[in-house]
């Protein structure tokens, strides 16, 4: 059975104190997670050493980072290497988020390097893909997302793919309040799984977790997570509020 995951992407929000309060609030009412039903919290780099201490005694809730460097170490001012993140206790890294691709011009080549760095340091990758509105309007989303996956993941071995989670995040749904319909989400998730099966075989495809992201919240999570190929969510805005995030975690628990 593949894992279900709810992952919080805090983006560039919350100061240290606010982050601590949010995590305390979540831990205070956390349902009984399991190996098959996990939570990931990805705060900014600055929060990591604080959050790791807070999560220490809790099982199946993991620390994530929102980015890592393309290189292993050296003179790259302002960058943070995957090995440094691993040394703090990070277990997941979000790679290829559309905001990184768009605002920071991260190319497929850069994403490949980051993914390789993360995997070389025994970190789990949450690889993001998703189409802009013009592509969706032209009904070319399947080809577009297929190419994103091919460019970033097809060099990996079946063994390495065990440490990869895919997050489908249609760009037109991120932070816009406009969610993909359950039909749109299911259709794309099934397509992504087919792409993975075609390249890596049935077992890898059946076991890879595919998360939905893009205005997923406490109102629509139950419906989205009920889709056969939706294995949880990557949550931005709604992960910044204790009650909303707990409701999304609970939606996963009962999915
Ligand atoms: P959102 O962000 O939930 O605020 O739409 C999701 C994401 O970008 O990961």
mmCIF file of C-alpha atoms in Angstrom, residues 15-131:
data_model
loop_
_atom_site.group_PDB
_atom_site.id
_atom_site.type_symbol
_atom_site.label_atom_id
_atom_site.label_comp_id
_atom_site.label_asym_id
_atom_site.label_seq_id
_atom_site.Cartn_x
_atom_site.Cartn_y
_atom_site.Cartn_z
ATOM 1 C CA UNK A 15 8.843 34.345 12.170
ATOM 2 C CA UNK A 16 10.521 31.996 14.637
ATOM 3 C CA UNK A 17 7.975 32.520 17.413
ATOM 4 C CA UNK A 18 4.985 32.201 15.088
ATOM 5 C CA UNK A 19 6.432 29.009 13.651
ATOM 6 C CA UNK A 20 6.904 27.527 17.107
ATOM 7 C CA UNK A 21 3.328 28.350 18.103
ATOM 8 C CA UNK A 22 1.934 26.817 14.915
ATOM 9 C CA UNK A 23 3.869 23.563 15.370
ATOM 10 C CA UNK A 24 2.865 23.365 19.048
ATOM 11 C CA UNK A 25 -0.767 23.806 18.036
ATOM 12 C CA UNK A 26 -0.549 21.030 15.452
ATOM 13 C CA UNK A 27 1.248 18.629 17.796
ATOM 14 C CA UNK A 28 -1.300 19.313 20.518
ATOM 15 C CA UNK A 29 -4.087 17.707 18.474
ATOM 16 C CA UNK A 30 -2.230 15.449 16.096
ATOM 17 C CA UNK A 31 -4.094 12.221 15.268
ATOM 18 C CA UNK A 32 -2.249 8.900 15.530
ATOM 19 C CA UNK A 33 -0.054 8.874 12.435
ATOM 20 C CA UNK A 34 1.394 5.681 10.977
ATOM 21 C CA UNK A 35 4.065 4.661 8.492
ATOM 22 C CA UNK A 36 1.344 4.740 5.844
ATOM 23 C CA UNK A 37 -0.119 8.111 6.923
ATOM 24 C CA UNK A 38 2.515 10.746 7.416
ATOM 25 C CA UNK A 39 2.856 14.490 7.864
ATOM 26 C CA UNK A 40 5.734 16.688 6.679
ATOM 27 C CA UNK A 41 6.375 20.249 7.873
ATOM 28 C CA UNK A 42 8.552 22.345 5.565
ATOM 29 C CA UNK A 43 9.287 25.706 7.203
ATOM 30 C CA UNK A 44 11.959 28.181 6.090
ATOM 31 C CA UNK A 45 15.595 27.199 6.651
ATOM 32 C CA UNK A 46 15.775 29.447 9.699
ATOM 33 C CA UNK A 47 13.099 27.448 11.524
ATOM 34 C CA UNK A 48 14.581 24.013 10.905
ATOM 35 C CA UNK A 49 16.697 23.589 14.055
ATOM 36 C CA UNK A 50 13.826 24.748 16.224
ATOM 37 C CA UNK A 51 11.169 22.625 14.506
ATOM 38 C CA UNK A 52 13.282 19.473 14.616
ATOM 39 C CA UNK A 53 13.391 19.711 18.410
ATOM 40 C CA UNK A 54 9.623 20.179 18.591
ATOM 41 C CA UNK A 55 8.980 17.116 16.387
ATOM 42 C CA UNK A 56 11.534 14.985 18.183
ATOM 43 C CA UNK A 57 9.193 12.838 20.261
ATOM 44 C CA UNK A 58 6.507 12.426 17.622
ATOM 45 C CA UNK A 59 6.424 9.604 15.125
ATOM 46 C CA UNK A 60 5.680 9.830 11.413
ATOM 47 C CA UNK A 61 5.762 13.633 11.326
ATOM 48 C CA UNK A 62 8.853 14.708 9.447
ATOM 49 C CA UNK A 63 10.890 17.812 8.881
ATOM 50 C CA UNK A 64 11.097 19.121 5.316
ATOM 51 C CA UNK A 65 13.035 21.863 3.564
ATOM 52 C CA UNK A 66 11.742 23.949 0.675
ATOM 53 C CA UNK A 67 14.893 23.889 -1.413
ATOM 54 C CA UNK A 68 18.522 22.789 -1.508
ATOM 55 C CA UNK A 69 21.626 23.725 -3.463
ATOM 56 C CA UNK A 70 22.626 22.152 -6.768
ATOM 57 C CA UNK A 71 26.170 21.567 -5.479
ATOM 58 C CA UNK A 72 27.540 19.459 -2.638
ATOM 59 C CA UNK A 73 29.519 22.212 -0.850
ATOM 60 C CA UNK A 74 31.845 25.128 -1.469
ATOM 61 C CA UNK A 75 31.814 28.811 -2.386
ATOM 62 C CA UNK A 76 28.100 29.334 -3.081
ATOM 63 C CA UNK A 77 27.146 32.234 -0.828
ATOM 64 C CA UNK A 78 23.592 32.074 0.432
ATOM 65 C CA UNK A 79 22.960 28.487 -0.662
ATOM 66 C CA UNK A 80 22.246 25.529 1.637
ATOM 67 C CA UNK A 81 23.552 22.087 0.706
ATOM 68 C CA UNK A 82 21.456 18.935 1.047
ATOM 69 C CA UNK A 83 24.143 17.487 3.337
ATOM 70 C CA UNK A 84 23.819 20.483 5.692
ATOM 71 C CA UNK A 85 20.025 20.068 5.740
ATOM 72 C CA UNK A 86 20.388 16.362 6.473
ATOM 73 C CA UNK A 87 22.729 17.169 9.357
ATOM 74 C CA UNK A 88 20.014 19.326 10.965
ATOM 75 C CA UNK A 89 17.497 16.477 10.764
ATOM 76 C CA UNK A 90 15.692 17.285 7.527
ATOM 77 C CA UNK A 91 14.117 14.210 5.898
ATOM 78 C CA UNK A 92 12.191 15.626 2.936
ATOM 79 C CA UNK A 93 13.049 18.299 0.373
ATOM 80 C CA UNK A 94 10.555 20.028 -1.896
ATOM 81 C CA UNK A 95 12.173 20.384 -5.320
ATOM 82 C CA UNK A 96 10.842 22.001 -8.467
ATOM 83 C CA UNK A 97 8.101 24.122 -6.927
ATOM 84 C CA UNK A 98 6.605 26.392 -9.582
ATOM 85 C CA UNK A 99 7.615 29.479 -7.598
ATOM 86 C CA UNK A 100 11.255 28.338 -7.735
ATOM 87 C CA UNK A 101 10.978 27.514 -11.425
ATOM 88 C CA UNK A 102 9.334 30.829 -12.254
ATOM 89 C CA UNK A 103 10.856 33.440 -9.911
ATOM 90 C CA UNK A 104 14.291 31.890 -9.523
ATOM 91 C CA UNK A 105 14.530 30.519 -13.033
ATOM 92 C CA UNK A 106 15.343 26.980 -11.932
ATOM 93 C CA UNK A 107 15.953 24.931 -15.057
ATOM 94 C CA UNK A 108 15.410 21.195 -15.498
ATOM 95 C CA UNK A 109 19.204 20.793 -15.318
ATOM 96 C CA UNK A 110 19.284 22.534 -11.941
ATOM 97 C CA UNK A 111 16.384 20.387 -10.687
ATOM 98 C CA UNK A 112 18.195 17.210 -11.706
ATOM 99 C CA UNK A 113 21.264 18.321 -9.733
ATOM 100 C CA UNK A 114 19.162 19.160 -6.673
ATOM 101 C CA UNK A 115 17.331 15.843 -6.825
ATOM 102 C CA UNK A 116 20.649 14.015 -7.097
ATOM 103 C CA UNK A 117 22.026 15.939 -4.115
ATOM 104 C CA UNK A 118 18.949 15.182 -2.020
ATOM 105 C CA UNK A 119 18.978 11.459 -2.833
ATOM 106 C CA UNK A 120 22.732 11.199 -2.299
ATOM 107 C CA UNK A 121 22.123 12.471 1.229
ATOM 108 C CA UNK A 122 19.325 9.967 1.917
ATOM 109 C CA UNK A 123 16.610 12.584 1.782
ATOM 110 C CA UNK A 124 13.141 12.041 0.349
ATOM 111 C CA UNK A 125 12.251 14.266 -2.587
ATOM 112 C CA UNK A 126 8.868 15.899 -3.047
ATOM 113 C CA UNK A 127 9.085 16.711 -6.752
ATOM 114 C CA UNK A 128 6.599 19.345 -7.919
ATOM 115 C CA UNK A 129 5.119 19.562 -11.382
ATOM 116 C CA UNK A 130 2.117 21.328 -12.871
ATOM 117 C CA UNK A 131 0.983 23.385 -15.824
#
